XYZ file of C-alpha atoms in Angstrom:
658
model
C 80.716 29.976 195.376
C 77.780 28.661 193.347
C 75.146 26.413 194.879
C 76.236 22.816 194.846
C 74.212 20.783 192.348
C 73.080 17.428 193.629
C 69.901 15.861 192.335
C 69.223 18.951 190.214
C 72.185 17.941 188.029
C 70.402 14.792 186.893
C 67.192 16.727 186.378
C 68.968 19.301 184.221
C 70.604 16.563 182.145
C 67.262 14.833 181.684
C 65.617 18.122 180.775
C 68.292 18.942 178.194
C 68.066 15.474 176.669
C 64.297 15.840 176.439
C 64.697 19.297 174.847
C 67.101 17.937 172.221
C 64.730 15.073 171.465
C 61.740 17.400 171.021
C 63.842 19.724 168.858
C 64.774 16.852 166.561
C 61.168 15.754 166.198
C 59.863 19.264 165.537
C 62.622 20.141 163.060
C 61.541 17.323 160.754
C 58.289 19.149 160.026
C 59.848 22.241 158.401
C 63.661 21.959 158.467
C 65.279 18.682 157.491
C 68.901 17.776 156.960
C 70.429 19.278 160.101
C 73.439 17.005 160.594
C 73.866 15.304 163.957
C 77.551 16.144 164.251
C 78.383 19.360 162.348
C 82.143 19.767 161.918
C 83.705 23.239 161.496
C 84.650 23.861 157.875
C 82.081 21.405 156.517
C 79.124 22.429 154.352
C 75.772 20.740 154.738
C 72.475 21.234 152.922
C 69.115 21.442 154.660
C 65.599 21.590 153.240
C 63.203 24.193 154.584
C 59.483 23.684 153.959
C 57.424 26.702 155.110
C 54.136 24.775 154.990
C 52.313 24.937 158.297
C 54.506 27.729 159.662
C 54.364 31.525 159.806
C 56.106 31.869 156.407
C 53.768 29.550 154.490
C 52.262 32.191 152.198
C 55.335 34.395 151.774
C 56.922 34.403 148.314
C 60.583 35.109 149.072
C 62.140 33.509 152.135
C 65.693 34.024 153.385
C 67.619 32.747 156.357
C 70.626 33.307 158.554
C 72.339 31.771 161.555
C 73.473 33.156 164.880
C 76.918 31.628 165.298
C 79.094 31.381 168.395
C 82.517 31.451 166.768
C 85.752 31.518 168.793
C 83.820 32.851 171.812
C 82.247 35.669 169.789
C 78.666 35.920 168.535
C 78.435 36.485 164.796
C 75.711 36.335 162.160
C 76.016 34.348 158.914
C 73.671 34.176 155.927
C 72.230 30.921 154.640
C 72.513 30.213 150.926
C 68.838 29.781 150.051
C 67.504 28.388 146.765
C 63.845 27.865 145.989
C 62.868 24.465 144.623
C 59.143 24.505 144.001
C 57.399 24.953 147.350
C 60.528 24.261 149.443
C 63.978 25.806 149.841
C 67.429 24.297 149.990
C 69.519 26.022 152.647
C 73.273 25.468 152.379
C 75.501 26.419 155.299
C 79.249 26.231 155.814
C 80.186 25.891 159.489
C 82.825 28.543 160.411
C 86.183 27.095 161.394
C 85.911 27.914 165.120
C 82.144 27.579 165.393
C 80.748 25.961 168.536
C 77.024 26.607 168.195
C 74.512 27.774 165.578
C 70.823 28.740 165.654
C 68.987 29.149 162.342
C 66.296 31.706 161.626
C 64.120 32.094 158.518
C 62.328 35.274 157.522
C 60.313 37.034 154.855
C 59.470 40.683 154.290
C 55.792 41.605 153.997
C 53.820 44.839 153.758
C 53.152 44.488 157.483
C 56.817 44.044 158.367
C 59.216 41.173 158.947
C 57.824 37.687 159.637
C 60.155 35.067 161.128
C 60.247 31.343 161.814
C 62.378 29.913 164.631
C 60.287 26.769 165.071
C 58.056 28.427 167.672
C 59.899 28.199 170.977
C 61.828 25.050 170.120
C 64.425 26.584 167.834
C 66.531 25.280 164.953
C 69.715 24.709 166.945
C 72.945 22.732 166.464
C 76.091 22.237 168.541
C 79.384 21.803 166.658
C 81.971 19.073 167.365
C 85.732 18.871 166.876
C 85.254 15.145 166.494
C 82.494 12.725 167.465
C 81.635 13.143 171.180
C 84.032 16.107 171.567
C 82.248 19.434 171.420
C 83.922 22.599 170.180
C 85.172 25.070 172.803
C 82.318 27.430 173.617
C 79.528 24.946 172.867
C 78.383 24.575 176.477
C 78.661 28.312 177.093
C 76.494 29.138 174.044
C 74.011 26.399 174.959
C 73.782 27.841 178.480
C 73.188 31.470 177.510
C 71.349 31.407 174.172
C 68.357 29.655 175.736
C 68.182 31.839 178.858
C 66.084 35.026 178.589
C 68.498 36.872 180.879
C 71.296 36.503 178.318
C 69.710 36.252 174.849
C 68.229 39.727 174.367
C 70.550 40.490 171.450
C 69.044 37.798 169.215
C 65.944 39.642 168.040
C 63.403 37.704 170.102
C 64.505 34.278 168.847
C 62.460 32.709 171.636
C 59.132 34.211 172.616
C 58.335 32.484 175.912
C 60.826 29.648 176.304
C 63.707 30.035 178.728
C 65.817 27.607 180.715
C 66.281 28.480 184.361
C 69.376 29.680 186.167
C 70.260 26.225 187.463
C 70.464 24.809 183.935
C 72.558 27.770 182.762
C 74.845 27.361 185.765
C 75.267 23.666 185.058
C 76.333 24.156 181.433
C 78.608 27.040 182.388
C 80.399 24.794 184.872
C 80.874 22.223 182.140
C 82.419 24.929 179.927
C 84.815 25.933 182.717
C 85.728 22.303 183.382
C 86.552 21.519 179.742
C 87.881 24.894 178.546
C 89.179 26.634 181.668
C 91.990 28.259 179.690
C 89.358 30.382 177.888
C 87.674 31.477 181.111
C 88.874 35.129 180.875
C 86.777 35.433 177.715
C 83.516 34.663 179.500
C 84.126 35.327 183.187
C 81.653 38.222 183.028
C 78.891 35.811 181.993
C 79.779 33.609 184.968
C 79.593 36.730 187.140
C 76.126 37.683 185.828
C 74.800 34.184 186.449
C 76.024 34.543 190.011
C 74.033 37.776 190.276
C 70.849 36.017 189.164
C 71.407 32.864 191.216
C 72.513 34.474 194.481
C 71.003 37.978 194.672
C 70.970 37.989 198.469
C 74.722 37.291 198.691
C 75.729 38.894 195.423
C 77.768 41.797 196.820
C 79.822 39.497 199.019
C 80.295 36.701 196.485
C 80.788 39.048 193.542
C 83.460 41.053 195.343
C 85.281 37.849 196.319
C 84.981 36.475 192.783
C 86.382 39.607 191.117
C 89.059 39.926 193.783
C 90.307 36.398 193.040
C 90.033 36.927 189.281
C 91.988 40.207 189.212
C 94.972 38.588 190.940
C 95.781 36.788 187.688
C 94.991 39.480 185.102
C 98.550 40.461 184.264
C 99.205 40.239 180.549
C 95.530 39.973 179.617
C 94.042 42.161 176.851
C 92.351 45.474 177.589
C 88.938 43.931 176.940
C 89.230 41.893 180.154
C 90.187 44.946 182.210
C 87.249 46.865 180.733
C 84.826 44.131 181.759
C 86.202 44.101 185.301
C 85.955 47.896 185.473
C 82.348 47.768 184.277
C 81.370 45.075 186.786
C 82.920 46.950 189.706
C 81.365 50.257 188.692
C 77.859 49.245 187.640
C 77.119 45.846 189.200
C 78.918 46.086 192.534
C 78.727 49.915 192.758
C 82.315 49.924 194.038
C 83.825 53.100 192.614
C 87.069 52.758 194.576
C 87.832 49.400 192.982
C 86.640 50.649 189.585
C 88.961 53.672 189.814
C 91.842 51.397 190.748
C 91.241 49.259 187.647
C 90.869 52.433 185.564
C 94.330 53.608 186.648
C 95.808 50.333 185.444
C 93.976 50.607 182.107
C 95.237 54.166 181.539
C 98.826 53.151 182.213
C 98.866 49.891 180.274
C 96.687 50.900 177.299
C 97.352 54.591 176.535
C 95.945 54.222 172.999
C 93.257 51.705 173.863
C 89.469 51.546 173.814
C 88.957 53.139 177.239
C 90.856 56.344 176.519
C 89.462 56.407 172.978
C 85.969 56.512 174.449
C 86.943 59.195 176.956
C 88.319 61.361 174.148
C 85.226 60.804 172.020
C 82.916 61.734 174.901
C 84.560 65.170 175.070
C 83.549 65.874 171.464
C 79.829 65.167 171.615
C 78.613 67.812 174.121
C 80.802 70.586 172.634
C 78.460 73.096 170.995
C 81.045 75.563 169.699
C 81.980 74.453 166.166
C 85.589 75.736 166.306
C 86.285 74.033 169.613
C 84.565 70.839 168.448
C 86.688 70.729 165.310
C 89.842 71.077 167.426
C 88.746 68.146 169.580
C 87.959 66.077 166.478
C 91.377 66.810 164.979
C 93.083 65.848 168.239
C 90.986 62.685 168.527
C 91.893 61.532 165.007
C 95.554 62.314 165.655
C 95.614 60.388 168.951
C 93.324 57.564 167.839
C 93.535 57.087 164.055
C 91.080 54.669 162.501
C 92.818 51.307 161.999
C 92.361 47.571 162.530
C 92.864 47.963 166.295
C 89.586 49.853 166.687
C 87.012 47.397 168.120
C 83.791 47.007 166.160
C 81.851 48.482 169.094
C 83.689 51.799 168.621
C 83.573 52.157 164.841
C 80.511 54.344 165.168
C 82.756 57.008 166.779
C 84.364 57.590 163.404
C 81.066 57.416 161.496
C 79.599 60.106 163.737
C 82.683 62.270 163.359
C 82.443 62.086 159.559
C 78.775 63.099 159.725
C 79.570 66.014 162.052
C 82.377 67.208 159.792
C 80.270 66.917 156.646
C 77.394 68.878 158.205
C 79.754 71.545 159.509
C 81.419 72.032 156.128
C 78.065 71.998 154.340
C 76.531 74.604 156.632
C 79.620 76.779 156.173
C 79.523 76.305 152.371
C 83.001 74.750 152.369
C 82.164 72.556 149.406
C 85.801 72.092 148.370
C 86.576 70.273 151.629
C 83.422 68.162 151.253
C 84.490 67.048 147.771
C 87.858 66.019 149.240
C 86.073 64.022 151.984
C 83.698 62.101 149.743
C 86.138 59.488 148.285
C 87.048 58.305 151.808
C 83.469 57.906 153.055
C 81.794 54.500 153.335
C 78.259 53.858 152.105
C 76.592 54.496 155.465
C 78.458 57.820 155.857
C 77.511 58.891 152.332
C 73.877 57.944 152.730
C 73.472 59.624 156.107
C 75.190 62.794 154.873
C 73.072 62.842 151.712
C 69.851 62.349 153.662
C 70.630 64.864 156.399
C 72.152 67.588 154.224
C 71.497 67.233 150.494
C 67.868 66.101 150.755
C 67.065 68.645 153.458
C 68.652 71.538 151.543
C 66.710 70.652 148.384
C 63.420 70.392 150.246
C 63.885 73.653 152.171
C 65.609 75.354 149.203
C 68.384 76.665 151.451
C 71.036 75.929 148.806
C 70.489 76.336 145.081
C 70.117 73.094 143.136
C 73.086 73.876 140.834
C 75.462 73.970 143.806
C 73.912 70.871 145.365
C 74.406 68.948 142.121
C 78.190 69.371 142.316
C 78.161 67.486 145.636
C 75.204 65.144 145.234
C 76.295 63.610 141.926
C 79.718 62.335 143.069
C 78.096 61.110 146.291
C 75.494 59.084 144.377
C 78.134 57.604 142.069
C 80.249 56.509 145.029
C 77.200 55.111 146.833
C 76.545 52.937 143.784
C 80.131 51.670 143.940
C 80.046 51.022 147.706
C 76.517 49.666 148.140
C 77.955 46.238 149.070
C 80.552 47.454 151.598
C 78.512 46.224 154.638
C 79.016 49.530 156.443
C 75.509 49.160 157.879
C 76.543 45.970 159.693
C 76.282 46.542 163.434
C 76.492 43.685 165.901
C 73.779 41.083 165.310
C 71.068 43.497 164.184
C 71.404 42.564 160.490
C 72.945 39.691 158.607
C 75.263 40.645 155.700
C 72.435 40.093 153.202
C 70.049 42.218 155.256
C 72.607 45.017 155.635
C 73.194 45.004 151.873
C 69.467 44.974 151.157
C 69.029 47.958 153.482
C 71.836 49.798 151.684
C 70.180 49.152 148.311
C 66.863 50.456 149.620
C 68.577 53.571 150.959
C 70.329 54.120 147.625
C 67.001 53.857 145.805
C 65.524 56.496 148.114
C 68.402 58.871 147.386
C 68.136 58.215 143.641
C 64.557 59.489 143.824
C 65.843 62.665 145.512
C 68.435 62.915 142.744
C 65.638 62.705 140.160
C 63.805 65.550 141.873
C 67.014 67.612 141.834
C 67.568 67.039 138.097
C 63.947 68.006 137.508
C 64.515 71.320 139.310
C 67.496 71.876 137.015
C 65.483 70.810 133.941
C 68.156 68.205 133.193
C 65.775 65.672 131.681
C 68.486 63.488 130.141
C 69.857 62.901 133.658
C 66.317 62.363 134.940
C 65.786 59.486 132.498
C 69.254 58.023 133.127
C 68.593 57.988 136.881
C 65.211 56.319 136.414
C 67.054 53.492 134.657
C 69.070 52.900 137.843
C 65.932 52.285 139.895
C 64.274 48.862 140.223
C 61.091 48.740 138.162
C 58.692 48.832 141.125
C 60.534 51.760 142.763
C 59.888 53.957 139.706
C 56.153 53.928 140.300
C 55.801 54.462 144.052
C 54.912 58.175 144.000
C 52.525 60.130 141.804
C 54.790 63.199 141.882
C 57.777 61.149 140.665
C 55.666 59.654 137.882
C 54.861 63.212 136.784
C 58.595 63.977 136.538
C 59.136 60.801 134.509
C 56.362 61.801 132.103
C 57.692 65.354 131.793
C 61.208 64.086 130.977
C 59.913 61.707 128.300
C 57.780 64.433 126.769
C 60.785 66.771 126.597
C 62.387 64.301 124.173
C 59.072 63.552 122.395
C 59.181 59.967 123.671
C 56.012 57.918 124.246
C 54.548 58.096 127.740
C 51.819 55.469 127.526
C 53.762 52.696 129.295
C 54.688 54.964 132.198
C 51.037 55.974 132.514
C 49.869 52.362 132.453
C 52.469 51.237 134.990
C 51.539 54.135 137.275
C 47.880 53.150 136.934
C 48.740 49.536 137.818
C 50.505 50.810 140.944
C 47.568 53.176 141.631
C 49.982 56.128 141.702
C 48.508 58.424 139.062
C 48.171 62.129 139.789
C 45.133 64.007 138.505
C 47.191 65.357 135.616
C 48.565 61.934 134.702
C 45.069 60.440 134.836
C 43.922 63.108 132.397
C 46.811 62.287 130.037
C 45.981 58.566 130.175
C 42.344 59.356 129.446
C 43.346 61.553 126.504
C 45.443 58.768 124.959
C 42.640 56.287 125.613
C 40.149 58.453 123.744
C 42.597 58.971 120.855
C 42.368 55.229 120.262
C 38.705 55.768 119.415
C 37.377 54.378 122.682
C 34.404 55.722 124.630
C 34.797 58.114 127.537
C 32.150 56.174 129.470
C 34.389 53.084 129.350
C 37.477 54.822 130.777
C 36.695 54.264 134.495
C 36.377 50.512 133.873
C 39.638 50.546 131.893
C 41.403 52.334 134.772
C 40.052 49.853 137.315
C 41.216 46.965 135.166
C 44.760 48.365 135.071
C 44.727 48.712 138.878
C 43.701 45.092 139.284
C 46.500 43.695 137.095
C 49.167 44.000 139.809
C 46.881 44.126 142.827
C 46.723 41.298 145.323
C 43.527 40.893 147.285
C 43.925 42.847 150.533
C 41.719 42.374 153.524
C 40.712 45.612 155.208
C 42.127 45.765 158.740
C 39.055 46.857 160.681
C 39.297 47.605 164.397
C 36.715 48.017 167.165
C 37.486 50.763 169.711
C 35.003 53.006 171.506
C 35.171 56.441 169.888
C 35.647 59.415 172.245
C 33.131 62.228 171.815
C 33.986 64.932 169.317
C 32.888 68.551 169.729
C 33.822 71.040 167.035
C 33.235 74.624 166.043
C 32.016 75.688 162.615
C 33.396 78.665 160.689
C 30.618 80.884 162.088
C 31.613 80.046 165.680
C 28.786 77.650 166.534
C 29.684 74.469 168.412
C 28.488 71.047 167.376
C 28.621 67.560 168.875
C 29.218 65.022 166.125
C 26.637 62.230 166.128
C 28.990 59.251 166.222
C 26.252 56.733 166.996
C 23.719 57.716 164.337
C 24.014 54.558 162.267
C 25.899 56.441 159.577
C 29.544 55.880 158.621
C 31.507 58.919 159.801
C 34.798 59.722 158.033
C 37.006 62.269 159.814
C 40.109 63.967 158.436
C 42.150 65.665 161.190
C 44.431 68.274 159.589
C 46.184 71.630 160.095
C 47.274 74.566 157.929
C 50.935 74.022 158.913
C 50.838 70.354 157.821
C 52.179 69.911 154.272
C 51.006 66.293 153.799
C 47.534 67.287 155.059
C 47.168 69.896 152.342
C 48.674 67.655 149.664
C 46.027 65.041 150.395
C 43.103 67.462 149.936
C 42.636 66.929 146.164
C 42.238 63.200 146.840
C 39.858 63.905 149.710
C 37.881 66.236 147.443
C 37.542 63.357 144.990
C 36.415 61.120 147.859
C 33.800 63.702 148.921
C 32.567 63.964 145.331
C 32.256 60.171 145.082
C 30.046 59.976 148.197
C 28.173 63.289 148.037
C 24.883 61.501 147.261
C 25.427 58.644 149.721
C 23.122 59.230 152.707
C 24.963 56.589 154.748
C 28.267 58.486 154.744
C 29.261 61.789 156.366
C 32.712 63.400 156.008
C 34.170 65.951 158.440
C 37.383 67.949 157.947
C 38.534 68.999 161.413
C 41.350 71.539 161.819
C 43.379 70.661 164.918
C 46.675 71.342 166.716
C 46.796 74.993 165.648
C 48.487 77.543 167.894
C 48.962 80.734 165.912
C 46.545 83.638 165.708
C 44.118 83.697 162.813
C 44.358 80.018 161.912
C 40.637 79.864 161.125
C 40.872 82.654 158.543
C 44.011 81.059 157.108
C 42.281 77.676 156.754
C 39.246 79.194 155.024
C 41.448 81.269 152.725
C 43.525 78.229 151.760
C 40.469 76.124 150.883
C 39.025 78.979 148.826
C 42.328 79.615 147.037
C 42.596 75.956 146.010
C 38.953 75.785 144.939
C 38.195 73.013 147.412
C 34.504 72.533 148.095
C 34.758 71.039 151.559
C 33.317 72.346 154.824
C 35.938 72.826 157.564
C 35.340 72.458 161.289
C 37.694 73.420 164.096
C 38.696 71.417 167.127
C 38.089 73.177 170.452
C 40.804 74.532 172.715
C 41.446 72.461 175.833
C 40.997 74.134 179.191
C 44.186 75.935 180.118
C 45.762 75.297 176.721
C 46.337 77.418 173.655
C 46.107 74.544 171.166
C 42.817 73.492 169.593
C 43.167 69.759 170.132
C 40.517 68.985 172.768
C 38.962 66.156 170.742
C 41.974 65.074 168.717
C 44.037 64.738 171.898
C 41.746 61.902 173.028
C 42.275 60.084 169.727
C 46.026 60.697 169.830
C 46.129 58.893 173.198
C 44.377 55.881 171.667
C 46.750 55.705 168.685
C 49.868 56.674 170.690
C 50.589 59.302 168.051
C 49.688 62.934 167.435
C 50.741 62.727 163.783
C 48.484 64.188 161.098
C 46.855 63.884 158.647
C 44.866 61.317 160.575
C 41.889 59.583 158.986
C 39.353 57.997 161.348
C 36.278 56.028 160.273
C 33.544 55.588 162.889
C 30.378 53.491 162.835
C 27.887 52.944 165.669
C 30.119 54.814 168.101
C 33.132 52.619 167.380
C 36.423 53.464 165.659
C 36.564 50.889 162.876
C 39.559 52.135 160.879
C 42.348 54.684 161.109
C 45.416 55.704 159.125
C 48.150 58.290 159.593
C 50.043 60.282 156.975
C 49.698 60.536 153.214
C 51.552 58.436 150.634
C 51.359 61.151 147.983
C 49.169 58.944 145.798
C 45.574 60.223 145.532
C 44.177 57.015 144.024
C 45.472 54.918 146.908
C 43.859 57.194 149.502
C 40.483 57.270 147.747
C 40.494 53.503 147.199
C 41.502 52.770 150.791
C 38.667 54.801 152.309
C 36.200 53.515 149.708
C 37.107 49.917 150.512
C 36.675 50.588 154.232
C 33.208 52.036 153.663
C 32.179 49.132 151.444
C 33.421 46.644 154.036
C 31.437 48.384 156.786
C 28.306 48.473 154.625
C 28.602 44.723 154.002
C 28.841 43.780 157.680
């Protein structure tokens, strides 16, 4: 059925031996202590030295392993301890483990950075005893290193991939030594056949599945499901697929196949009453228990979210309170985010009512933050899933603080702040203002909160004024306050290099308030700062006080020009509305208006060209241009005026120093 391996067999063996040799040599540079013959159940300690690798300058490094355990891929955390510049990494080999691949990572402001030893990998094969590999070792070795089969491992390899012949060779070895486990990986064998023999795939695949299905009696539903899938989607043979489906329905009336069919009836049902009937029937026919495969657990999570939203929208708060104790962390967090947070922001439900639901939800989320309900396949390790849950809880605690502030419950505000990690308390200027207000309500000192907010560069205008007032009360000079503020900012600030870019800037034509059109001189030698905004954009308007400060700082700088361009407006009278808003807020900035594209009712003729470059039409959008080139851009607003002013100021200074 497969091509007969002759001389290629020796070449594959030589290649694999060479690969193992190179791996061993490379591992010594950053990961030492990988035992030659790892035995399931044994614990061994490795030493990871990030020097010379992608994690060299990252403070906190963690690690995990992809593990092929009893013919199932799993993910296990490494026990990492920092010892000076290196890390010890302890790992206990699972009892049925056949193969493991280690991965190290660190979180940075620019995202996750990983180390898998370039394209060599940190890989081990497990042994039952010396020279006797664990069942599954050859199968894992064959597929993990082949790009056609390793897509689930988060890009472990970037470019490296063994070819189909090597994968076929190791698969045959797996069949030869562990043929009794073949039903657990026959689909992999089938997919290799598809890659190796595309021209004869229909013929060979049909024959292969035909022979395999003759001996399926007594096998678990999972095997039947794989056969059904291969017939339906790979061989496009609906007759055979339907035949297998009939067997599945008869033999597994409460199994995964019919569970999925029942679930699929729920999702497209728009009528709430009918949907609730289907949900009730689904839960009666397929109750959540240990027989539900991990791949179908999300059915029940989605049902809980649908029920919660339905009850919330219908103000059935009594039923919601009865639901809450049975919800896992992921359910609670999703329901809080989608319902509680939204209702508070839009003010569709009064805060007093929301508190009766939100408070027990938060308390239960604290209790269940380690329940691993965010674990899904190999996307996160247990530590990563828990870390994500903690981050989500912190986000909801901030919403809880805002809710208590609306209710003027300042005791609860301060108690909730104590639940947050120190750095999370000072991320937003608006949250700092709530913290200050709560302290003041109890006549408690606010100086440390003000200083910490200054260190994080998250002071609002009002908080800056309060800090200045306290500074002057100490008998210090007003002229020295700016230097004092800058010093506080520098205490926790790491040196950041401005990420300048170099992209040709599309032409920009705008209209002034009096209707005159103007072509912006993007190649005048000046530094052009553009703020694309709209009257319907909340973050745009919230950022204006900071942008006013920025304009004030550079009003006498002849090298800098700032343009506020209204864009993406569709309603009538948006120009009058924009002018009225700026006047109402006392903002002394000159607005311009993007032109309407031909055949379109939206004024985004210029911005549309920039949106194509950035693959995003999100606003507010800051763009800095010099000599006809886009040198910097940013989207959105953090809510912290000092950060915005400093960011643009640093960009301008960097461009001036070129």
